[in-house]
């Protein structure tokens, strides 16, 4: 959530920055609510002051033996008026908060200006896409021919946009998860956490999925819980309503979870294969840092995610998302895009973002500055490292041979019992 004071005192600047994201602020509505809020605030404070003064006078009059019944009636009336004003002020503040909750984060000054993914800027590339000397297949044909990837049975069990992995392919999926967790805990200094896959609405508001993206979530009305769309939600909410010591920062968590998304608005997109499904798995990185260190942390977190692709020897590129392509809560995002021969293009496999204080303000995630002795909002970051299903697709397509086999990357062979091919 944006800082309310910024909107009140720097509305034109905020308007210009949000316009770069294609967002238009309802100035008239905001100004109207702010004017009513100010007036109601003044009247509330005046009533509080008058009530307090009358109460003090009643005490003195009573001590002097004077009749106070009329004075008590006046204070009672003031209390009724004050209560009505406080209710009105609360309603106005709720409406202002609802407006604020619907506004995305402000883009960082280094974010490229643009309005679609075509305006994203490539930062660097690693590796060279393989040139095949035979007719290559996509992951669907490879997995189906090996009888290890089954969409029909998954559809029978549940419905469309689900998959079933068998045998060595299921083990490769598990090997990827274990490899990623080992890498990030052993070499990158992250603490592994195992978190709930069901969360409450407060957690989703904290990271920015609610209220704006309710249609993308799976909701269990009977229990008032939501299935997590990403591990970012439960892991980042570890910091909700917590004040961290400076010596404990940065806090670095890694978690493997399934993720559940309704994919509202994406009907018909990437319906072939396991690129975009209702259920998938990720290994997620989350960092909680001091504000002055958050952009250095973003570079580190992105490099941590890149290391996975480098160890797997998968060609990829890093792009900086433009203002119009940023996620709702992000101030700056790098996407990692892996090369998929089956599509003959780079496809997103990770998003690494700095949210600055946007999520922390919603969650009241703070730290105590040892210099000022005061508490301040943390900066939060997260990134996939990596999306497991898409990594599996990349391995299948990049490591296929002419006979339809899939070579196993060297770094994964120990996780696969020493086998070199599927």
Coordinates of N, CA, C and O in Angstrom, one line a residue, residues 265-398:
X265 N -9.0 -14.8 -16.7 CA -8.5 -13.9 -17.7 C -7.5 -14.5 -18.6 O -7.0 -13.8 -19.6
X266 N -7.1 -15.7 -18.4 CA -6.1 -16.4 -19.2 C -6.7 -17.5 -20.0 O -6.0 -18.5 -20.4
X267 N -8.0 -17.5 -20.2 CA -8.6 -18.6 -20.9 C -8.1 -18.7 -22.3 O -8.0 -17.8 -23.0
X268 N -7.6 -19.9 -22.7 CA -7.1 -20.2 -24.0 C -5.7 -19.9 -24.2 O -5.1 -20.2 -25.2
X269 N -5.0 -19.4 -23.1 CA -3.6 -19.1 -23.2 C -2.7 -20.2 -22.7 O -2.9 -20.7 -21.5
X270 N -1.8 -20.7 -23.5 CA -0.8 -21.8 -23.0 C -1.6 -23.0 -22.5 O -1.3 -23.6 -21.5
X271 N -2.6 -23.4 -23.3 CA -3.4 -24.5 -22.8 C -2.7 -25.9 -23.1 O -3.1 -26.9 -22.5
X272 N -1.7 -25.9 -24.0 CA -1.0 -27.1 -24.3 C 0.1 -27.3 -23.3 O 0.9 -26.4 -23.1
X273 N 0.1 -28.5 -22.7 CA 1.2 -28.8 -21.8 C 1.1 -28.3 -20.4 O 0.0 -28.0 -19.9
X274 N 2.2 -28.1 -19.8 CA 2.3 -27.8 -18.4 C 2.9 -26.4 -18.1 O 3.4 -26.1 -17.0
X275 N 2.8 -25.5 -19.1 CA 3.3 -24.2 -19.0 C 2.4 -23.4 -18.0 O 2.9 -22.6 -17.2
X276 N 1.1 -23.5 -18.2 CA 0.2 -22.7 -17.4 C -0.9 -23.6 -16.9 O -1.8 -24.0 -17.6
X277 N -0.8 -23.9 -15.6 CA -1.8 -24.9 -15.0 C -2.4 -24.3 -13.7 O -1.9 -23.3 -13.1
X278 N -3.5 -25.0 -13.3 CA -4.2 -24.5 -12.1 C -3.3 -24.9 -10.8 O -3.5 -24.3 -9.8
X279 N -2.5 -26.0 -10.9 CA -1.7 -26.4 -9.8 C -0.3 -26.6 -10.4 O -0.1 -27.3 -11.4
X280 N 0.7 -26.1 -9.7 CA 2.1 -26.2 -10.1 C 2.9 -26.0 -8.8 O 2.4 -25.7 -7.8
X281 N 4.2 -26.2 -9.0 CA 5.1 -26.1 -7.8 C 6.3 -25.2 -8.1 O 6.7 -25.0 -9.2
X282 N 6.7 -24.5 -7.0 CA 7.8 -23.6 -7.1 C 8.7 -23.7 -5.9 O 8.3 -24.1 -4.8
X283 N 9.9 -23.3 -6.1 CA 10.8 -23.0 -5.0 C 11.0 -21.5 -4.9 O 11.4 -20.9 -5.9
X284 N 10.6 -20.9 -3.8 CA 10.5 -19.5 -3.7 C 11.5 -18.9 -2.7 O 11.8 -19.5 -1.6
X285 N 12.1 -17.8 -3.1 CA 13.1 -17.1 -2.3 C 12.4 -15.8 -1.8 O 11.7 -15.1 -2.5
X286 N 12.6 -15.5 -0.5 CA 12.0 -14.3 0.1 C 13.1 -13.6 1.0 O 13.8 -14.3 1.7
X287 N 13.3 -12.3 0.8 CA 14.2 -11.6 1.7 C 13.5 -10.4 2.4 O 12.7 -9.7 1.8
X288 N 13.9 -10.2 3.6 CA 13.4 -9.0 4.4 C 14.7 -8.2 4.7 O 15.6 -8.8 5.4
X289 N 14.7 -7.0 4.3 CA 16.0 -6.2 4.4 C 15.8 -4.8 4.9 O 14.7 -4.3 4.8
X290 N 16.9 -4.2 5.3 CA 16.8 -2.7 5.6 C 16.6 -2.0 4.2 O 17.1 -2.4 3.2
X291 N 15.8 -0.9 4.3 CA 15.5 -0.2 3.0 C 16.7 0.2 2.2 O 16.7 0.1 1.0
X292 N 17.8 0.6 2.8 CA 19.0 1.1 2.1 C 19.6 0.0 1.3 O 20.4 0.2 0.4
X293 N 19.3 -1.3 1.7 CA 20.0 -2.4 1.1 C 19.1 -3.2 0.0 O 19.6 -4.2 -0.5
X294 N 17.9 -2.7 -0.2 CA 17.0 -3.6 -0.9 C 17.3 -3.7 -2.4 O 17.1 -4.8 -3.0
X295 N 17.9 -2.7 -3.0 CA 18.2 -2.9 -4.5 C 19.5 -3.7 -4.7 O 19.6 -4.4 -5.7
X296 N 20.4 -3.7 -3.7 CA 21.5 -4.6 -3.8 C 21.0 -6.0 -3.5 O 21.5 -7.0 -4.2
X297 N 20.0 -6.2 -2.6 CA 19.4 -7.5 -2.4 C 18.7 -8.0 -3.6 O 18.7 -9.2 -3.9
X298 N 18.1 -7.1 -4.4 CA 17.4 -7.6 -5.6 C 18.4 -8.2 -6.6 O 18.1 -9.2 -7.2
X299 N 19.5 -7.5 -6.7 CA 20.6 -8.1 -7.6 C 21.0 -9.4 -7.1 O 21.2 -10.4 -7.9
X300 N 21.2 -9.5 -5.8 CA 21.7 -10.8 -5.2 C 20.7 -11.9 -5.5 O 21.0 -13.0 -5.9
X301 N 19.4 -11.6 -5.1 CA 18.3 -12.6 -5.3 C 18.2 -13.1 -6.7 O 18.0 -14.3 -7.0
X302 N 18.3 -12.1 -7.6 CA 18.2 -12.5 -9.1 C 19.4 -13.4 -9.5 O 19.2 -14.4 -10.2
X303 N 20.6 -13.1 -9.0 CA 21.7 -14.0 -9.3 C 21.6 -15.3 -8.7 O 22.0 -16.3 -9.3
X304 N 20.9 -15.4 -7.5 CA 20.7 -16.7 -6.9 C 19.8 -17.6 -7.8 O 20.0 -18.8 -7.9
X305 N 18.8 -16.9 -8.3 CA 17.9 -17.7 -9.2 C 18.6 -18.1 -10.5 O 18.4 -19.2 -11.0
X306 N 19.4 -17.2 -11.0 CA 20.2 -17.5 -12.3 C 21.1 -18.7 -12.1 O 21.3 -19.5 -13.0
X307 N 21.6 -18.8 -10.9 CA 22.6 -19.9 -10.6 C 21.9 -21.3 -10.9 O 22.6 -22.2 -11.4
X308 N 20.6 -21.4 -10.6 CA 19.9 -22.7 -10.9 C 20.0 -23.0 -12.4 O 20.4 -24.1 -12.8
X309 N 19.7 -22.0 -13.2 CA 19.7 -22.2 -14.6 C 21.1 -22.5 -15.1 O 21.3 -23.3 -16.0
X310 N 22.1 -21.8 -14.6 CA 23.5 -22.0 -15.0 C 24.0 -23.4 -14.6 O 24.6 -24.1 -15.4
X311 N 23.6 -23.9 -13.4 CA 24.1 -25.2 -13.0 C 23.4 -26.3 -13.9 O 23.9 -27.4 -14.1
X312 N 22.1 -26.0 -14.3 CA 21.4 -26.9 -15.2 C 21.8 -26.7 -16.7 O 21.4 -27.5 -17.5
X313 N 22.7 -25.7 -16.9 CA 23.1 -25.4 -18.3 C 22.0 -25.2 -19.3 O 21.9 -25.8 -20.4
X314 N 21.1 -24.4 -18.9 CA 19.9 -24.0 -19.7 C 20.1 -22.5 -20.1 O 20.3 -21.6 -19.3
X315 N 20.0 -22.3 -21.4 CA 20.1 -20.9 -21.9 C 19.0 -20.0 -21.4 O 17.8 -20.5 -21.4
X316 N 19.3 -18.8 -21.0 CA 18.3 -17.9 -20.5 C 18.7 -16.5 -20.8 O 19.8 -16.2 -21.1
X317 N 17.7 -15.6 -20.5 CA 18.0 -14.2 -20.6 C 17.3 -13.5 -19.4 O 16.3 -14.0 -18.8
X318 N 17.8 -12.3 -19.0 CA 17.2 -11.5 -17.9 C 16.7 -10.3 -18.5 O 17.4 -9.6 -19.3
X319 N 15.4 -10.0 -18.2 CA 14.8 -8.7 -18.7 C 14.3 -7.9 -17.6 O 13.8 -8.4 -16.6
X320 N 14.4 -6.6 -17.7 CA 13.8 -5.7 -16.7 C 12.5 -5.3 -17.2 O 12.3 -4.7 -18.3
X321 N 11.4 -5.6 -16.4 CA 10.1 -5.3 -16.8 C 9.8 -3.8 -16.9 O 10.3 -3.0 -16.0
X322 N 9.1 -3.3 -17.9 CA 8.8 -1.9 -18.0 C 7.6 -1.6 -17.0 O 7.0 -2.4 -16.4
X323 N 7.4 -0.3 -17.0 CA 6.4 0.2 -16.0 C 5.0 -0.4 -16.2 O 4.3 -0.7 -15.2
X324 N 4.6 -0.6 -17.4 CA 3.3 -1.1 -17.7 C 3.2 -2.6 -17.5 O 2.0 -3.2 -17.4
X325 N 4.3 -3.3 -17.3 CA 4.3 -4.8 -17.2 C 4.6 -5.2 -15.8 O 4.6 -6.4 -15.5
X326 N 4.8 -4.3 -14.9 CA 5.2 -4.6 -13.5 C 4.0 -5.3 -12.8 O 2.8 -4.9 -13.1
X327 N 4.2 -6.2 -11.9 CA 3.2 -6.7 -11.0 C 2.7 -5.7 -10.1 O 3.3 -4.7 -9.8
X328 N 1.5 -5.9 -9.6 CA 0.8 -4.9 -8.8 C 1.6 -4.3 -7.6 O 1.7 -3.1 -7.4
X329 N 2.3 -5.2 -6.9 CA 3.0 -4.8 -5.7 C 4.5 -4.4 -5.9 O 5.1 -3.9 -5.0
X330 N 5.0 -4.6 -7.1 CA 6.4 -4.5 -7.4 C 6.8 -3.1 -7.7 O 6.1 -2.3 -8.4
X331 N 8.0 -2.7 -7.2 CA 8.6 -1.4 -7.6 C 9.6 -1.6 -8.7 O 9.8 -0.7 -9.6
X332 N 10.2 -2.8 -8.8 CA 11.1 -3.2 -9.9 C 11.1 -4.7 -9.9 O 11.1 -5.4 -8.9
X333 N 11.2 -5.2 -11.2 CA 11.2 -6.7 -11.4 C 12.1 -7.1 -12.5 O 12.1 -6.4 -13.6
X334 N 12.9 -8.1 -12.3 CA 13.6 -8.8 -13.3 C 12.9 -10.1 -13.6 O 12.6 -10.9 -12.7
X335 N 12.6 -10.4 -14.8 CA 12.2 -11.7 -15.2 C 13.3 -12.5 -15.8 O 14.1 -12.0 -16.6
X336 N 13.4 -13.8 -15.4 CA 14.3 -14.7 -16.1 C 13.5 -15.5 -17.1 O 12.4 -16.1 -16.7
X337 N 14.0 -15.6 -18.3 CA 13.3 -16.3 -19.3 C 14.2 -17.4 -19.9 O 15.3 -17.1 -20.4
X338 N 13.7 -18.6 -19.8 CA 14.5 -19.7 -20.3 C 14.1 -20.0 -21.8 O 13.0 -19.8 -22.2
X339 N 15.1 -20.6 -22.5 CA 14.9 -20.9 -23.9 C 14.1 -22.2 -24.0 O 14.6 -23.2 -23.5
X340 N 13.0 -22.2 -24.7 CA 12.2 -23.4 -25.0 C 12.2 -23.8 -26.5 O 11.6 -23.1 -27.2
X341 N 12.9 -24.8 -26.9 CA 13.0 -25.1 -28.3 C 11.6 -25.4 -28.9 O 11.3 -25.1 -30.0
X342 N 10.7 -26.0 -28.1 CA 9.4 -26.4 -28.6 C 8.6 -25.2 -29.0 O 7.7 -25.3 -29.8
X343 N 8.9 -24.0 -28.4 CA 8.2 -22.7 -28.7 C 9.1 -21.8 -29.5 O 8.6 -20.8 -30.0
X344 N 10.4 -22.1 -29.6 CA 11.3 -21.3 -30.3 C 11.3 -19.9 -29.8 O 11.4 -18.9 -30.5
X345 N 11.3 -19.8 -28.4 CA 11.3 -18.5 -27.8 C 11.7 -18.6 -26.3 O 11.7 -19.7 -25.8
X346 N 12.1 -17.5 -25.7 CA 12.4 -17.4 -24.3 C 11.0 -17.3 -23.6 O 10.2 -16.4 -24.0
X347 N 10.9 -18.0 -22.5 CA 9.6 -18.0 -21.7 C 10.0 -17.7 -20.2 O 10.9 -18.3 -19.7
X348 N 9.1 -17.0 -19.6 CA 9.4 -16.6 -18.2 C 9.4 -17.9 -17.3 O 8.6 -18.8 -17.4
X349 N 10.5 -18.0 -16.4 CA 10.6 -19.1 -15.5 C 10.8 -18.6 -14.1 O 10.7 -19.3 -13.1
X350 N 11.0 -17.2 -14.0 CA 11.1 -16.6 -12.6 C 10.9 -15.1 -12.7 O 11.3 -14.5 -13.7
X351 N 10.3 -14.6 -11.7 CA 10.2 -13.1 -11.5 C 10.8 -12.8 -10.2 O 10.4 -13.3 -9.2
X352 N 11.8 -11.9 -10.2 CA 12.4 -11.4 -9.0 C 12.1 -10.0 -8.8 O 12.5 -9.1 -9.6
X353 N 11.5 -9.7 -7.6 CA 11.0 -8.3 -7.4 C 11.4 -7.7 -6.1 O 11.5 -8.4 -5.1
X354 N 11.5 -6.4 -6.1 CA 11.6 -5.6 -4.9 C 10.3 -4.8 -4.7 O 9.9 -4.1 -5.6
X355 N 9.7 -5.0 -3.6 CA 8.4 -4.4 -3.3 C 8.6 -3.1 -2.5 O 7.6 -2.5 -2.1
X356 N 9.8 -2.8 -2.1 CA 10.1 -1.7 -1.2 C 9.2 -1.9 0.1 O 9.2 -3.0 0.6
X357 N 8.6 -0.8 0.5 CA 7.8 -0.9 1.7 C 6.3 -1.2 1.5 O 5.5 -1.2 2.4
X358 N 5.9 -1.5 0.2 CA 4.5 -1.6 -0.2 C 3.8 -2.8 0.6 O 2.8 -2.6 1.1
X359 N 4.5 -3.9 0.6 CA 3.9 -5.0 1.4 C 4.0 -4.8 2.9 O 3.1 -5.1 3.6
X360 N 5.2 -4.3 3.3 CA 5.5 -4.2 4.7 C 4.5 -3.2 5.3 O 4.1 -3.4 6.5
X361 N 4.1 -2.2 4.6 CA 3.1 -1.3 5.2 C 1.8 -2.0 5.4 O 1.1 -1.7 6.4
X362 N 1.3 -2.8 4.5 CA 0.1 -3.6 4.7 C 0.2 -4.6 5.9 O -0.7 -4.8 6.6
X363 N 1.4 -5.2 6.0 CA 1.6 -6.2 7.0 C 2.1 -5.7 8.4 O 2.2 -6.4 9.3
X364 N 2.5 -4.4 8.4 CA 3.2 -3.8 9.6 C 4.4 -4.6 9.9 O 4.7 -5.0 11.1
X365 N 5.2 -4.9 8.9 CA 6.5 -5.6 9.1 C 7.6 -4.6 9.2 O 7.9 -3.8 8.3
X366 N 8.2 -4.6 10.4 CA 9.1 -3.5 10.7 C 10.4 -4.0 11.3 O 10.6 -5.1 11.6
X367 N 11.4 -3.0 11.4 CA 12.6 -3.3 12.1 C 13.0 -2.1 12.9 O 12.4 -1.0 12.8
X368 N 13.8 -2.3 13.9 CA 14.2 -1.3 14.8 C 15.6 -0.8 14.4 O 16.6 -1.5 14.5
X369 N 15.6 0.5 14.1 CA 16.9 1.1 13.7 C 17.7 1.4 14.9 O 17.3 2.2 15.8
X370 N 18.9 0.8 15.1 CA 19.7 1.0 16.3 C 20.2 2.5 16.4 O 20.5 2.9 17.5
X371 N 20.3 3.2 15.3 CA 20.7 4.6 15.4 C 19.7 5.5 15.9 O 20.0 6.4 16.8
X372 N 18.5 5.4 15.5 CA 17.4 6.2 15.9 C 16.6 5.7 17.0 O 15.8 6.4 17.7
X373 N 16.7 4.3 17.3 CA 16.0 3.6 18.3 C 14.5 3.5 17.9 O 13.7 3.1 18.8
X374 N 14.1 3.9 16.7 CA 12.7 3.9 16.3 C 12.5 2.7 15.3 O 13.4 2.2 14.7
X375 N 11.2 2.4 15.2 CA 10.9 1.3 14.3 C 10.5 1.9 12.9 O 10.1 3.1 12.8
X376 N 10.8 1.2 11.9 CA 10.5 1.6 10.5 C 10.1 0.4 9.7 O 10.4 -0.7 10.0
X377 N 9.5 0.7 8.5 CA 9.1 -0.4 7.7 C 10.3 -1.1 7.0 O 11.2 -0.5 6.6
X378 N 10.2 -2.4 6.9 CA 11.2 -3.2 6.1 C 10.9 -3.0 4.6 O 9.9 -2.5 4.2
X379 N 11.8 -3.5 3.8 CA 11.6 -3.7 2.4 C 11.6 -5.2 2.2 O 12.3 -6.0 2.8
X380 N 10.6 -5.7 1.4 CA 10.5 -7.1 1.1 C 10.8 -7.4 -0.4 O 10.5 -6.6 -1.3
X381 N 11.3 -8.6 -0.6 CA 11.7 -9.0 -1.9 C 11.3 -10.5 -2.1 O 11.3 -11.2 -1.1
X382 N 11.0 -10.9 -3.3 CA 10.9 -12.4 -3.5 C 11.2 -12.7 -5.0 O 11.1 -11.8 -5.8
X383 N 11.4 -14.0 -5.2 CA 11.6 -14.5 -6.5 C 11.5 -16.0 -6.6 O 11.8 -16.7 -5.6
X384 N 11.0 -16.5 -7.7 CA 11.0 -17.9 -7.9 C 12.4 -18.4 -8.3 O 13.0 -17.8 -9.2
X385 N 12.8 -19.5 -7.7 CA 14.1 -20.0 -8.0 C 14.2 -21.5 -7.9 O 14.9 -22.1 -7.1
X386 N 13.4 -22.2 -8.7 CA 12.6 -21.7 -9.8 C 11.2 -22.3 -9.8 O 10.9 -23.1 -9.0
X387 N 10.4 -21.9 -10.9 CA 9.2 -22.6 -11.1 C 9.5 -24.0 -11.6 O 10.2 -24.2 -12.6
X388 N 9.1 -25.0 -10.8 CA 9.6 -26.4 -11.1 C 9.1 -27.0 -12.4 O 9.9 -27.6 -13.2
X389 N 7.8 -26.8 -12.6 CA 7.2 -27.4 -13.9 C 7.9 -26.8 -15.1 O 8.2 -27.5 -16.1
X390 N 8.1 -25.5 -15.1 CA 8.7 -24.9 -16.3 C 10.2 -25.3 -16.5 O 10.7 -25.4 -17.6
X391 N 10.8 -25.5 -15.3 CA 12.2 -26.0 -15.4 C 12.2 -27.4 -16.0 O 13.1 -27.7 -16.8
X392 N 11.3 -28.2 -15.6 CA 11.2 -29.6 -16.1 C 10.9 -29.5 -17.6 O 11.6 -30.3 -18.4
X393 N 10.1 -28.6 -18.1 CA 9.8 -28.5 -19.5 C 11.1 -28.1 -20.2 O 11.4 -28.6 -21.3
X394 N 11.9 -27.1 -19.7 CA 13.1 -26.7 -20.3 C 14.1 -27.8 -20.4 O 14.8 -27.9 -21.4
X395 N 14.2 -28.6 -19.4 CA 15.1 -29.8 -19.4 C 14.7 -30.8 -20.5 O 15.5 -31.2 -21.3
X396 N 13.4 -31.1 -20.5 CA 12.9 -32.1 -21.5 C 13.2 -31.6 -22.9 O 13.7 -32.4 -23.7
X397 N 12.9 -30.4 -23.2 CA 13.1 -29.9 -24.6 C 14.5 -29.6 -25.0 O 14.9 -29.9 -26.1
X398 N 15.3 -29.1 -24.0 CA 16.7 -28.8 -24.4 C 17.6 -30.0 -24.3 O 18.7 -30.0 -25.0

